[in-house]
Amino acid sequence: MTGAAQVADALEQLGGFFALAAPPARGTDAVHWVEVLSETALEARFAAVRAALASSTGLPVEEVDPRVAVSATQVGLASRLWSVALAGAVLHSWVPDLSSAALVASPVHRGAVPLGVADPDRGMPIASTTEAAAVIGRTVTEGSLAALDEACARVGRTAGRVLLSNAASSLVGAGRVLASRRPEAADRTDELVRLLLAGPALSAGGSFAEDGTFLRSGCCLFYRLPEHGLCPDCVLAPAHPELVTEAH
């Protein structure tokens, strides 16, 4: 029987945001998802990300818009959820339980356990892309991701439009990375991404044009960082093409 431990071993080979600890040792390096999204933990994470952005841009930390740090934090956590969910479903026809009740992660930014599951054998076998979209929709879109967005809006005081379009853009980005690393699964990945994006919780976050390009409905605010410019999928990009950059 496929389990998260076996899937995690395979996902680790994809690197980056696909890594999944199954299961990590609980303690200072792995706490429940609810604890990761607590006010105290999020405020500390926002501060750490803000300091990292200041260091990378040369700005004094007080000149980095706090909302940019909130946006960057949410994008990082959302990208991990999407990457594991997509790769598990597309490559292994099995998705670990990624609901809020099942997830653990480091309570700090860049901790030892970016994302993990409490029970390595709890998950769902997937027989079709439609079924995968339904399972991921329940566990991620309406579960752990919804909890993340709500916490970032409440603690970080960031507009819902920013968070919603971040979630949609992160989904598309995770799909593109997976397709680039496993080209034989590109069509299935694209189909799953589009099904998820069409769901009621994400559909207002952005859409695909006829030529296949994705345009988000809000801005991630990263343009407020020096020399960053606009992301290619930014809602502001069509009106300001001269500001578009590949930097993310």
Tab-separated table of C-alpha atoms in Angstrom, residues 78-212:
chain	number	residue	atom	x	y	z
A	78	ALA	CA	1.030	27.796	-0.045
A	79	SER	CA	3.591	26.680	-2.615
A	80	ARG	CA	4.616	23.786	-0.379
A	81	LEU	CA	1.025	22.633	0.014
A	82	TRP	CA	0.339	22.785	-3.733
A	83	SER	CA	3.639	21.162	-4.731
A	84	VAL	CA	3.163	18.108	-2.522
A	85	ALA	CA	-0.514	17.746	-3.450
A	86	LEU	CA	0.075	18.008	-7.213
A	87	ALA	CA	3.105	15.728	-7.302
A	88	GLY	CA	1.468	13.113	-5.092
A	89	ALA	CA	-1.660	12.987	-7.234
A	90	VAL	CA	-0.051	13.242	-10.673
A	91	LEU	CA	3.015	11.076	-10.163
A	92	HIS	CA	1.818	8.568	-7.581
A	93	SER	CA	-1.994	8.550	-7.769
A	94	TRP	CA	-1.989	9.080	-4.025
A	95	VAL	CA	-2.252	12.239	-1.946
A	96	PRO	CA	-1.104	12.399	1.679
A	97	ASP	CA	-3.608	13.871	4.103
A	98	LEU	CA	-2.736	17.567	3.824
A	99	SER	CA	-5.666	18.848	5.861
A	100	SER	CA	-5.043	21.210	8.764
A	101	ALA	CA	-5.590	18.446	11.318
A	102	ALA	CA	-2.941	16.231	9.723
A	103	LEU	CA	-0.122	18.687	8.993
A	104	VAL	CA	2.916	19.588	11.031
A	105	ALA	CA	5.671	22.062	10.201
A	106	SER	CA	8.418	24.102	11.784
A	107	PRO	CA	7.058	27.010	13.807
A	108	VAL	CA	9.862	29.230	12.507
A	109	HIS	CA	10.867	30.494	9.088
A	110	ARG	CA	13.380	28.146	7.426
A	111	GLY	CA	12.937	25.542	10.137
A	112	ALA	CA	14.117	21.955	9.967
A	113	VAL	CA	10.653	20.644	9.000
A	114	PRO	CA	9.139	22.884	6.295
A	115	LEU	CA	6.142	20.565	5.883
A	116	GLY	CA	5.243	17.140	7.215
A	117	VAL	CA	2.378	14.837	8.050
A	118	ALA	CA	1.538	13.430	11.459
A	119	ASP	CA	0.376	10.052	10.123
A	120	PRO	CA	2.485	8.670	7.239
A	121	ASP	CA	-0.174	6.195	6.134
A	122	ARG	CA	-3.148	8.509	6.074
A	123	GLY	CA	-4.106	9.688	2.613
A	124	MET	CA	-6.235	8.951	-0.408
A	125	PRO	CA	-5.606	6.843	-3.523
A	126	ILE	CA	-6.560	8.763	-6.655
A	127	ALA	CA	-8.170	7.070	-9.660
A	128	SER	CA	-8.649	10.126	-11.893
A	129	THR	CA	-7.737	13.777	-12.233
A	130	THR	CA	-11.293	14.731	-11.317
A	131	GLU	CA	-11.058	12.733	-8.116
A	132	ALA	CA	-7.678	14.285	-7.363
A	133	ALA	CA	-9.173	17.764	-7.714
A	134	ALA	CA	-12.000	16.847	-5.351
A	135	VAL	CA	-9.663	15.433	-2.692
A	136	ILE	CA	-7.172	18.297	-2.913
A	137	GLY	CA	-10.041	20.760	-2.933
A	138	ARG	CA	-11.339	19.409	0.372
A	139	THR	CA	-8.034	18.951	2.160
A	140	VAL	CA	-5.951	21.835	0.813
A	141	THR	CA	-8.106	24.504	-0.851
A	142	GLU	CA	-10.885	24.390	1.731
A	143	GLY	CA	-8.703	23.123	4.584
A	144	SER	CA	-5.062	23.947	5.292
A	145	LEU	CA	-4.785	26.680	2.635
A	146	ALA	CA	-8.005	28.343	3.795
A	147	ALA	CA	-6.669	28.310	7.355
A	148	LEU	CA	-3.383	29.827	6.157
A	149	ASP	CA	-5.119	32.615	4.243
A	150	GLU	CA	-7.454	33.416	7.109
A	151	ALA	CA	-4.558	33.592	9.568
A	152	CYS	CA	-2.472	35.815	7.276
A	153	ALA	CA	-5.405	38.175	6.744
A	154	ARG	CA	-6.165	38.345	10.459
A	155	VAL	CA	-2.644	38.528	11.878
A	156	GLY	CA	-0.927	40.211	8.945
A	157	ARG	CA	-3.751	42.594	8.068
A	158	THR	CA	-3.268	41.968	4.357
A	159	ALA	CA	-6.039	42.311	1.780
A	160	GLY	CA	-7.918	39.167	0.848
A	161	ARG	CA	-7.423	39.900	-2.864
A	162	VAL	CA	-3.652	39.715	-2.409
A	163	LEU	CA	-3.872	36.384	-0.583
A	164	LEU	CA	-6.389	34.865	-2.999
A	165	SER	CA	-4.379	35.759	-6.089
A	166	ASN	CA	-1.208	34.558	-4.336
A	167	ALA	CA	-2.864	31.193	-3.740
A	168	ALA	CA	-3.927	30.911	-7.380
A	169	SER	CA	-0.546	32.022	-8.720
A	170	SER	CA	1.272	29.627	-6.369
A	171	LEU	CA	-0.856	26.767	-7.697
A	172	VAL	CA	0.017	27.628	-11.294
A	173	GLY	CA	3.677	28.056	-10.381
A	174	ALA	CA	3.835	24.702	-8.598
A	175	GLY	CA	2.259	23.059	-11.645
A	176	ARG	CA	4.798	24.586	-13.985
A	177	VAL	CA	7.734	23.477	-11.846
A	178	LEU	CA	6.351	19.944	-11.641
A	179	ALA	CA	5.774	19.846	-15.411
A	180	SER	CA	9.316	21.052	-16.074
A	181	ARG	CA	10.804	18.330	-13.869
A	182	ARG	CA	8.496	15.578	-15.092
A	183	PRO	CA	7.632	16.518	-18.707
A	184	GLU	CA	5.847	13.207	-19.265
A	185	ALA	CA	3.295	14.334	-16.663
A	186	ALA	CA	2.837	17.878	-17.992
A	187	ASP	CA	-0.613	17.305	-19.498
A	188	ARG	CA	-2.000	15.667	-16.371
A	189	THR	CA	-0.499	18.390	-14.239
A	190	ASP	CA	-2.035	21.136	-16.347
A	191	GLU	CA	-5.437	19.434	-16.252
A	192	LEU	CA	-5.358	19.158	-12.465
A	193	VAL	CA	-4.208	22.750	-12.004
A	194	ARG	CA	-7.043	24.025	-14.194
A	195	LEU	CA	-9.629	21.948	-12.349
A	196	LEU	CA	-8.453	23.278	-9.008
A	197	LEU	CA	-8.311	26.836	-10.275
A	198	ALA	CA	-11.877	26.563	-11.558
A	199	GLY	CA	-13.194	25.684	-8.102
A	200	PRO	CA	-15.309	28.282	-6.303
A	201	ALA	CA	-12.646	29.035	-3.696
A	202	LEU	CA	-9.943	29.918	-6.256
A	203	SER	CA	-11.717	30.973	-9.442
A	204	ALA	CA	-11.599	34.666	-8.532
A	205	GLY	CA	-7.841	34.476	-7.994
A	206	GLY	CA	-6.924	34.528	-11.679
A	207	SER	CA	-7.545	32.916	-15.040
A	208	PHE	CA	-5.869	31.510	-18.135
A	209	ALA	CA	-5.986	33.383	-21.427
A	210	GLU	CA	-6.555	31.580	-24.716
A	211	ASP	CA	-2.807	31.460	-25.355
A	212	GLY	CA	-2.269	29.615	-22.055
